[in-house]
Short mmCIF file of the C-alpha atoms (twelve columns), coordinates in Angstrom:
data_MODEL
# 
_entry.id   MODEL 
# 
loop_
_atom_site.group_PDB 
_atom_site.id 
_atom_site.type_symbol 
_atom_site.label_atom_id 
_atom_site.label_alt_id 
_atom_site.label_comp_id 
_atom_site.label_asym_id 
_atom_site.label_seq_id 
_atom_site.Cartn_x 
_atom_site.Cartn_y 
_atom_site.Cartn_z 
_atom_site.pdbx_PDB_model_num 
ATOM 1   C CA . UNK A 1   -32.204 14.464  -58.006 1 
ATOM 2   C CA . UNK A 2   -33.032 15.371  -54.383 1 
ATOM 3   C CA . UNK A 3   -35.795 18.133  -54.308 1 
ATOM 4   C CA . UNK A 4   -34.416 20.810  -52.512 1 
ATOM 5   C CA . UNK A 5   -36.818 21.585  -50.027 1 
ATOM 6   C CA . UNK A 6   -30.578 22.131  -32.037 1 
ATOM 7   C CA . UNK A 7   -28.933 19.311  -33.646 1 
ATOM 8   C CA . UNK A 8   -31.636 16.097  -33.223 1 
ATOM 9   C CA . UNK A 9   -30.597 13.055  -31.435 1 
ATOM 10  C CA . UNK A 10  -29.751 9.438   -32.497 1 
ATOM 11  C CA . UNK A 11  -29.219 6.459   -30.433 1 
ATOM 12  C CA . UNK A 12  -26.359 4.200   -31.442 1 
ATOM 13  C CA . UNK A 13  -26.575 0.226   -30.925 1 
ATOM 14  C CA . UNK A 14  -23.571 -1.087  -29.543 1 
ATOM 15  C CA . UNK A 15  -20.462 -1.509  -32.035 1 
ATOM 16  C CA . UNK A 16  -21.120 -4.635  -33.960 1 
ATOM 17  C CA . UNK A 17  -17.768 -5.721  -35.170 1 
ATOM 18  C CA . UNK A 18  -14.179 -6.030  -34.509 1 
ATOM 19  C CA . UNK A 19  -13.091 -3.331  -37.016 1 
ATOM 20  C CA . UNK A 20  -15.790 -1.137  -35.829 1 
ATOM 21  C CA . UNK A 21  -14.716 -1.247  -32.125 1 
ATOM 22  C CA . UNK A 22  -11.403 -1.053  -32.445 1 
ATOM 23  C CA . UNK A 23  -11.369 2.348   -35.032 1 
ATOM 24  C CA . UNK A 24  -13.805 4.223   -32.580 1 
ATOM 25  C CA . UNK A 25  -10.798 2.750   -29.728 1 
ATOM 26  C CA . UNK A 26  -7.932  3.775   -31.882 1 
ATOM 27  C CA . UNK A 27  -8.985  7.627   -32.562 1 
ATOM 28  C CA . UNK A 28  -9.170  9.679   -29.882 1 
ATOM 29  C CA . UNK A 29  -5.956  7.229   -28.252 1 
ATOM 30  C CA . UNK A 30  -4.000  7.982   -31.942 1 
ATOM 31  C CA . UNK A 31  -4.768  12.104  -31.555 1 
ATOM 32  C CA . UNK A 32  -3.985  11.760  -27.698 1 
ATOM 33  C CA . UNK A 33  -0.339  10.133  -28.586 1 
ATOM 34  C CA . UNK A 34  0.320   12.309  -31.696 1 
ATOM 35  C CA . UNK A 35  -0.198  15.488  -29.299 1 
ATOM 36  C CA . UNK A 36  2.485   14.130  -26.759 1 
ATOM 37  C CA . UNK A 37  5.069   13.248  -29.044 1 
ATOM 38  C CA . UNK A 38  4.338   16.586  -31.474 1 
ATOM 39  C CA . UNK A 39  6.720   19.432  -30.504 1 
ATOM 40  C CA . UNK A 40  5.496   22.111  -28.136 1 
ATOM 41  C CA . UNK A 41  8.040   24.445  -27.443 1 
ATOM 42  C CA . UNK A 42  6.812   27.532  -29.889 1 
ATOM 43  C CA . UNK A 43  3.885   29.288  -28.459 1 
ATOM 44  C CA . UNK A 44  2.676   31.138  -32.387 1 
ATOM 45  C CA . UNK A 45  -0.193  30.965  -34.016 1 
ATOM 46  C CA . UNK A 46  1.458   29.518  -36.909 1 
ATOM 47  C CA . UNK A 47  3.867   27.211  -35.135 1 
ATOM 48  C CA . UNK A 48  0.417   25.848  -33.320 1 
ATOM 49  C CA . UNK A 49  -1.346  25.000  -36.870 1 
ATOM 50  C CA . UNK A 50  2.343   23.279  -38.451 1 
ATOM 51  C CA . UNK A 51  2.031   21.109  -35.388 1 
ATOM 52  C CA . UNK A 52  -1.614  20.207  -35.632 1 
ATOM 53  C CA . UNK A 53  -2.673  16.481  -36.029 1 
ATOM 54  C CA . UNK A 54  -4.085  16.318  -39.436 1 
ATOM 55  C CA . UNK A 55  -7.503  14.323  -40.008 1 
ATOM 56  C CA . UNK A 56  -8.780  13.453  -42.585 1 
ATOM 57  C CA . UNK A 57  -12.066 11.544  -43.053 1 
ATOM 58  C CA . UNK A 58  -13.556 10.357  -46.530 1 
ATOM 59  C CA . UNK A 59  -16.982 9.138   -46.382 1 
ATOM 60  C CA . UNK A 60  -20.175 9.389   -48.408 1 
ATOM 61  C CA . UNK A 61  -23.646 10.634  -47.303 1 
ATOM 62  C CA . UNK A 62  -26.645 8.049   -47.192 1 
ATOM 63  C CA . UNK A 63  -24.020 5.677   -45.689 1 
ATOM 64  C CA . UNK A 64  -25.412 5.034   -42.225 1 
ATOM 65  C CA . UNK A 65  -21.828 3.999   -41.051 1 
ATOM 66  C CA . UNK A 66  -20.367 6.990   -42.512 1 
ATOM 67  C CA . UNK A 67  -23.176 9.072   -40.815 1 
ATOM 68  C CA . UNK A 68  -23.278 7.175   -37.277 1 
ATOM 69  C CA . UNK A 69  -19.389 8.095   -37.559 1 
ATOM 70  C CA . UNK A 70  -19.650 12.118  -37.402 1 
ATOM 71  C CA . UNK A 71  -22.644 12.406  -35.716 1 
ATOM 72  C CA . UNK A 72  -21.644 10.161  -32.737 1 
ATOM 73  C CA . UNK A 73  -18.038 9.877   -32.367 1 
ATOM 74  C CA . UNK A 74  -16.170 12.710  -34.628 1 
ATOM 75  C CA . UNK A 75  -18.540 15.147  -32.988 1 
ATOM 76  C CA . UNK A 76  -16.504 14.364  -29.823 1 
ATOM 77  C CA . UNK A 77  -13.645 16.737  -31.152 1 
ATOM 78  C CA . UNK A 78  -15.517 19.476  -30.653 1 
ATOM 79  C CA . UNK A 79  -17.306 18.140  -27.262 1 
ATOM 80  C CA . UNK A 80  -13.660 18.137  -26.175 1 
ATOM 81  C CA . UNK A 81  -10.810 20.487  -26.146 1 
ATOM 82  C CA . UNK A 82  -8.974  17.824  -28.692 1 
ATOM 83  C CA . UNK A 83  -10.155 20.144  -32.057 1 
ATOM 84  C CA . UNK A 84  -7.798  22.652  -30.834 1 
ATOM 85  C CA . UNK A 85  -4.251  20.677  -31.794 1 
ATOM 86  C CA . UNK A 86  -6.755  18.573  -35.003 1 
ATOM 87  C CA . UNK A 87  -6.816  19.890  -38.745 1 
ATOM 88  C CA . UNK A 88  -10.167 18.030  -39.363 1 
ATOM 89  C CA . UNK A 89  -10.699 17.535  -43.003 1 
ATOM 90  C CA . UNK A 90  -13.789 16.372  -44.217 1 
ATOM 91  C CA . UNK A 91  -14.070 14.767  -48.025 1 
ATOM 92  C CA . UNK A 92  -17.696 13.741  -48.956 1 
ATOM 93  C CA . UNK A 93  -16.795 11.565  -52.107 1 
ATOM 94  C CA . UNK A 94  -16.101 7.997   -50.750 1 
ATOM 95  C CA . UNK A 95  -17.263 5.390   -52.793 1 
ATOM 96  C CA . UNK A 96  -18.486 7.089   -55.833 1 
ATOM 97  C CA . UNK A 97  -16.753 7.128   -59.205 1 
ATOM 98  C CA . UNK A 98  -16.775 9.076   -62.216 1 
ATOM 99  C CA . UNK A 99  -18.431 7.961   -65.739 1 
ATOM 100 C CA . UNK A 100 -16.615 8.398   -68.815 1 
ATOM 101 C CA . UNK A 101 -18.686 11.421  -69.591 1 
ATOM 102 C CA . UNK A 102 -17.731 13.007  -66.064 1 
ATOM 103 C CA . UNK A 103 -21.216 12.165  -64.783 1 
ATOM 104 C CA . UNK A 104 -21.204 11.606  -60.615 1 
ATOM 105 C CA . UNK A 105 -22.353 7.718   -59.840 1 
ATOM 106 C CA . UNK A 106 -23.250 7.131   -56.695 1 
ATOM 107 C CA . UNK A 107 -23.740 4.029   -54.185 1 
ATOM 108 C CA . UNK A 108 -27.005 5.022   -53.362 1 
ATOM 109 C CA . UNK A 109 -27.861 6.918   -55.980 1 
ATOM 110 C CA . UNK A 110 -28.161 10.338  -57.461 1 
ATOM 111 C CA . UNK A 111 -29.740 11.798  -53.869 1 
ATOM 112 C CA . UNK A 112 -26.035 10.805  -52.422 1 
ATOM 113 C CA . UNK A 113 -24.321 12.340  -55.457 1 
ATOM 114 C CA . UNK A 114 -26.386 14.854  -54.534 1 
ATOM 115 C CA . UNK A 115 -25.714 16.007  -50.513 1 
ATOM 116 C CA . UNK A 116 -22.113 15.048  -51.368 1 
ATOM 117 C CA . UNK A 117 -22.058 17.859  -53.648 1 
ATOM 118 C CA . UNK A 118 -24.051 20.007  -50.791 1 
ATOM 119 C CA . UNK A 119 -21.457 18.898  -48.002 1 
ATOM 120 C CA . UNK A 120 -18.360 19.608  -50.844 1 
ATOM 121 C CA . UNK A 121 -20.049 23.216  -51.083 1 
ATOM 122 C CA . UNK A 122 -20.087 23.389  -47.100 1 
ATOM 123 C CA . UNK A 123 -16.585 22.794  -47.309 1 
ATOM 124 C CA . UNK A 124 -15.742 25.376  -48.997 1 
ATOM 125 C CA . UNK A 125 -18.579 28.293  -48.475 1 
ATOM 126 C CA . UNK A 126 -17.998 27.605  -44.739 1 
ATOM 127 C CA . UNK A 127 -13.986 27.959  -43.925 1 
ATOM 128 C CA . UNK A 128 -14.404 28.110  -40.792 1 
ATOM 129 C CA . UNK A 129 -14.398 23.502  -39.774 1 
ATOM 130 C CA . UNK A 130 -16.861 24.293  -36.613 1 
ATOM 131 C CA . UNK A 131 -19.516 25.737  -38.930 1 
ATOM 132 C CA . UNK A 132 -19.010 23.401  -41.919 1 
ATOM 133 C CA . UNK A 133 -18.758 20.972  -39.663 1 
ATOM 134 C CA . UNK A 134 -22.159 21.825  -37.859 1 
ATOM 135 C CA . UNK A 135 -23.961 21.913  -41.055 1 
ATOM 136 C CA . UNK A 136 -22.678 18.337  -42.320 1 
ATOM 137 C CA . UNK A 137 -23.390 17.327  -38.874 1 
ATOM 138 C CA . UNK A 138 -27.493 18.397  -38.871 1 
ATOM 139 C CA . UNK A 139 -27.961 16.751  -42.626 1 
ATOM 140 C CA . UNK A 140 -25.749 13.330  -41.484 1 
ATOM 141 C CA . UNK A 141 -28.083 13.451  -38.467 1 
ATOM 142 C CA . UNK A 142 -31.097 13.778  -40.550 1 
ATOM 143 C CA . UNK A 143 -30.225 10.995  -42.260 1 
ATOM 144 C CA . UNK A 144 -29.810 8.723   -39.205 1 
ATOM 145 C CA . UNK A 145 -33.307 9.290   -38.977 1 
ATOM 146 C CA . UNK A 146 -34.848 9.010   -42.407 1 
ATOM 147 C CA . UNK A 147 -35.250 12.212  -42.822 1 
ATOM 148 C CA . UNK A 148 -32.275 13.513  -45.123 1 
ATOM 149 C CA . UNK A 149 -35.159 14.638  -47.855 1 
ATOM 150 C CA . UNK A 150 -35.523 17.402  -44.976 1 
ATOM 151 C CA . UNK A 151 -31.376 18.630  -45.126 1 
ATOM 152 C CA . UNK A 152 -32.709 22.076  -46.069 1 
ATOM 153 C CA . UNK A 153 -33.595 22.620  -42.749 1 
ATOM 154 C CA . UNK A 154 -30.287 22.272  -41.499 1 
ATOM 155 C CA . UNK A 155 -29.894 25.987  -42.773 1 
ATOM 156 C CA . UNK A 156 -32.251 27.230  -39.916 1 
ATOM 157 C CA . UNK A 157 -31.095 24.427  -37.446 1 
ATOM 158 C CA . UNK A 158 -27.477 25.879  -37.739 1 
ATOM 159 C CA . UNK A 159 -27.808 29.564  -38.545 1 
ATOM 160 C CA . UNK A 160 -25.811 29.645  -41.255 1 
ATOM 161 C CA . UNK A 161 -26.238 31.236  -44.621 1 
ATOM 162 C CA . UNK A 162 -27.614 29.184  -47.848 1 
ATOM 163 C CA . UNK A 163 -24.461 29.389  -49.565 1 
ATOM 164 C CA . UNK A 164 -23.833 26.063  -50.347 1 
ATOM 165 C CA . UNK A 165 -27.364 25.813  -52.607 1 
ATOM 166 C CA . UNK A 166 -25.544 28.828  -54.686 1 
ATOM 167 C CA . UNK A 167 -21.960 26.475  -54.799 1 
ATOM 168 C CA . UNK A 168 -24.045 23.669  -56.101 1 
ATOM 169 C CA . UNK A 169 -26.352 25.727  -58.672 1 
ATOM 170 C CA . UNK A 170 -23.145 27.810  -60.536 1 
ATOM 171 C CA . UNK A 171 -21.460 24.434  -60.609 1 
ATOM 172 C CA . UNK A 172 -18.569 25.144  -58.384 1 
ATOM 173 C CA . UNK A 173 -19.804 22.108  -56.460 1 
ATOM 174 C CA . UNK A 174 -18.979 19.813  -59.156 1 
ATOM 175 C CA . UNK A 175 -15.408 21.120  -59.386 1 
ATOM 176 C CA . UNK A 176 -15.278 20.690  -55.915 1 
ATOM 177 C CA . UNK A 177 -16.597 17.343  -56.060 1 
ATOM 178 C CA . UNK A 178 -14.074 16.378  -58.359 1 
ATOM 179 C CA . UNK A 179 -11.153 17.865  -56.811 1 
ATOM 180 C CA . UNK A 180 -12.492 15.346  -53.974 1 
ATOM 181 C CA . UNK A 181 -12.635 12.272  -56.505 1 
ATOM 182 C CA . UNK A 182 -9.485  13.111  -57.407 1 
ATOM 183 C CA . UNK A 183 -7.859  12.872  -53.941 1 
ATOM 184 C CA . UNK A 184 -9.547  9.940   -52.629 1 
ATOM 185 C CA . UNK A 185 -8.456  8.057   -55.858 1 
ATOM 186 C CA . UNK A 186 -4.864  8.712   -55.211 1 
ATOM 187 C CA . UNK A 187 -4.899  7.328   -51.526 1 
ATOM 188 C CA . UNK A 188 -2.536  5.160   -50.785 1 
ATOM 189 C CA . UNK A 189 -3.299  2.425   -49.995 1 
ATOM 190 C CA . UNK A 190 -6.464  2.787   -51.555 1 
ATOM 191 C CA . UNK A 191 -9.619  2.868   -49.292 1 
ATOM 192 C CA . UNK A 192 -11.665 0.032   -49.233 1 
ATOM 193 C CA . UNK A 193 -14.328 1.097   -47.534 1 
ATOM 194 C CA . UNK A 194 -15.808 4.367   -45.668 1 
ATOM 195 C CA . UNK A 195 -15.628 5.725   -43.442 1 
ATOM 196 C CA . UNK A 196 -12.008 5.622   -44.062 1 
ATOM 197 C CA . UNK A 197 -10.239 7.761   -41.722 1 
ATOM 198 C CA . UNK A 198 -6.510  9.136   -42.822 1 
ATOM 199 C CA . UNK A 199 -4.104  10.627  -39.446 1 
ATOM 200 C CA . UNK A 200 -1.172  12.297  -40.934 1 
ATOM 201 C CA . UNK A 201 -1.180  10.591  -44.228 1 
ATOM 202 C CA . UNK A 202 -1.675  7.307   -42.493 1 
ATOM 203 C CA . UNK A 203 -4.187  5.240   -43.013 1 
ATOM 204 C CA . UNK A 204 -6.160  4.862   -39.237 1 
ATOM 205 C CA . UNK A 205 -6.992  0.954   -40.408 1 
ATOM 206 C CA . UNK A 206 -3.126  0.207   -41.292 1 
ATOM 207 C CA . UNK A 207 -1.811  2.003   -38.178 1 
ATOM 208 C CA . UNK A 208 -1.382  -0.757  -35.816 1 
ATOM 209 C CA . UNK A 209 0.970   -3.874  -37.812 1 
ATOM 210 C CA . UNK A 210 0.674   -6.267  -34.892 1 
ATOM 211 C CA . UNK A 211 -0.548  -10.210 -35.114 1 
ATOM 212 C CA . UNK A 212 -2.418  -9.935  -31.621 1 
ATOM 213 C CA . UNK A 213 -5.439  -8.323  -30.884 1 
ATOM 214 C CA . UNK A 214 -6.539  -6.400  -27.960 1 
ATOM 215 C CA . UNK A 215 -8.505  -8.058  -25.216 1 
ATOM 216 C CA . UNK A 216 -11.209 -5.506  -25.520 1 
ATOM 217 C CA . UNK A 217 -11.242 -6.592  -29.623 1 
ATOM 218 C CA . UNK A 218 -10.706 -9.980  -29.392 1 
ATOM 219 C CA . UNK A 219 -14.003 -10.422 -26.871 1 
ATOM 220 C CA . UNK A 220 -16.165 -8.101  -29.122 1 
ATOM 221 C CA . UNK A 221 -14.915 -10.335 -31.924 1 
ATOM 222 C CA . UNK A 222 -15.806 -13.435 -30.381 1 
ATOM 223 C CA . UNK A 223 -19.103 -11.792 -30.129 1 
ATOM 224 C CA . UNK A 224 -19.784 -10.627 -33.672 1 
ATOM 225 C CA . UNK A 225 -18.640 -14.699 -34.545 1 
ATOM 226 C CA . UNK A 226 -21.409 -15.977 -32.444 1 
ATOM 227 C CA . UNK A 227 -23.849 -13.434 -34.000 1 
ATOM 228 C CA . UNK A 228 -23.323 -14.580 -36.737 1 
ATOM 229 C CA . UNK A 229 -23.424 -18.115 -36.246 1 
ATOM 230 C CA . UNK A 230 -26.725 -18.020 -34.662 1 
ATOM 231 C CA . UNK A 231 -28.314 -16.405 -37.649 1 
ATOM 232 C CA . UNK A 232 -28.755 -13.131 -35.945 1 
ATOM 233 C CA . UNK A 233 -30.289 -11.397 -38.469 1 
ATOM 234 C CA . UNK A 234 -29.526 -7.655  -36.638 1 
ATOM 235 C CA . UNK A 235 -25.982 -8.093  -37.973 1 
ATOM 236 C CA . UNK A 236 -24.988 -5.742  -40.446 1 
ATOM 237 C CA . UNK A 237 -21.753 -4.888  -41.721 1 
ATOM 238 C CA . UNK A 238 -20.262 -1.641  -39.888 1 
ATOM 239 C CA . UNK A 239 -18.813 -0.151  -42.731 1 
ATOM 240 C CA . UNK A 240 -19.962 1.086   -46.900 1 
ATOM 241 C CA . UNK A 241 -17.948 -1.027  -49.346 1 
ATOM 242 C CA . UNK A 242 -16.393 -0.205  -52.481 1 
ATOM 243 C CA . UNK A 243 -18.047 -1.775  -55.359 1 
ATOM 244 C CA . UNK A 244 -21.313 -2.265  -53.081 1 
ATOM 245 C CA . UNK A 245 -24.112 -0.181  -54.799 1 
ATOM 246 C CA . UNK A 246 -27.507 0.851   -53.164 1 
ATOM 247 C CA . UNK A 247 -29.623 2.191   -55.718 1 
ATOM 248 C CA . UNK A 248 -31.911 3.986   -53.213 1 
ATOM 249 C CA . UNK A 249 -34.637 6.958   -54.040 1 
ATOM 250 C CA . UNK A 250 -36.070 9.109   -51.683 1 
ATOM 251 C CA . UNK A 251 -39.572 9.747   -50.881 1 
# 
């Protein structure tokens, strides 16, 4: 297990594959559409949060995809005025899976099983998504960087109280945690990889049916395909699979 010990910056290389492209694309133009077409015409409070676009993201920490994801593109939610019509719902489980005797197993490891729990606690200790979201924010960016042994710092970094570390001590974090297993089992269709992003109970990656791809898709696609036939070893696959498992330790 992980030793518990101004938001830092991370440089993104460009997209690297079709999917990749075409899911940062497909966001903010999928929240953009869904807040046209939702009605408008009641001006309450609670009218406002019925007609909120619901997001939901499940991802795993220690997954650079998953982390590249919130740090440099979900982030934009609250850059923007678009978090105001978004339920954002974040479920740190992804890949993981449960052993028969209810042990966590992780993709890369127990230190994942590990800041999932801490983000699952975040959640919850934190109601408020701008603050949760801040503190899962500072540890995903750590982790960009190699540094997620240093996620304790994220307490100072954000200002907020060390609540989760008492979540994840009593054991709520566990229930949490499997509350969280629980859901992203049940998806349907199943995720197949993370991050897997879910827009009002629809799948982002099964939103658009059609046979023809975007220009914009098709050239970056063409690109990724000559990557790869030239033996560029930079290529990496933009997403965590399920069933792919990174038994990693930190420092």
């Amino acid at each position: 297990m992980m030793k518990m010990p101004s938001f830092l910056h991370y440089s993104l290389p460009p997209p690297r594959s079709f999917f990749y492209f075409c899911l940062l694309l497909l966001l903010p133009l999928l929240l953009l559409l869904l807040l046209f077409v939702a009605p408008s015409s009641s001006s309450s409070s609670q009218d406002n949060n019925n007609n909120k676009v619901t997001l939901s993201l499940y991802y795993e920490s220690l997954c650079p995809f998953c982390g590249d994801f919130i740090v440099n593109h979900l982030v934009k939610l609250f850059q923007t005025d678009l978090i105001n019509i978004v339920n954002l719902r974040l479920v740190p489980w992804g890949n993981a899976w449960l052993a028969p005797d209810g042990t966590f197993l992780c993709q890369h490891g127990n230190d994942e099983c590990f800041l999932n729990t801490i983000e699952a606690c975040a959640v919850t200790v934190y109601p408020n998504v701008a603050q949760h979201f801040r503190f899962i924010h500072c540890i995903e960016n750590l982790t960009l960087e190699g540094r997620q042994n240093q996620w304790v710092n994220c307490f100072q970094m954000t200002g907020l109280p060390k609540l989760p570390l008492d979540c994840y001590t009593n054991g709520n974090g566990k229930n949490i945690e499997q509350k969280f297993a629980q859901e992203t089992t049940q998806l349907n269709p199943p995720h197949r990889f993370v991050p897997w992003v879910v827009v009002n109970n629809q799948a982002l990656q099964e939103a658009y049916k059609g046979k023809s791809k975007p220009d914009g898709c098709r050239s970056l696609s063409t690109r990724t395909y000559d990557m790869m036939k030239d033996g560029n070893n930079s290529f990496q696959k933009p997403v965590c699979y399920v069933g792919h498992v990174k038994n990693l330790t930190l420092p």
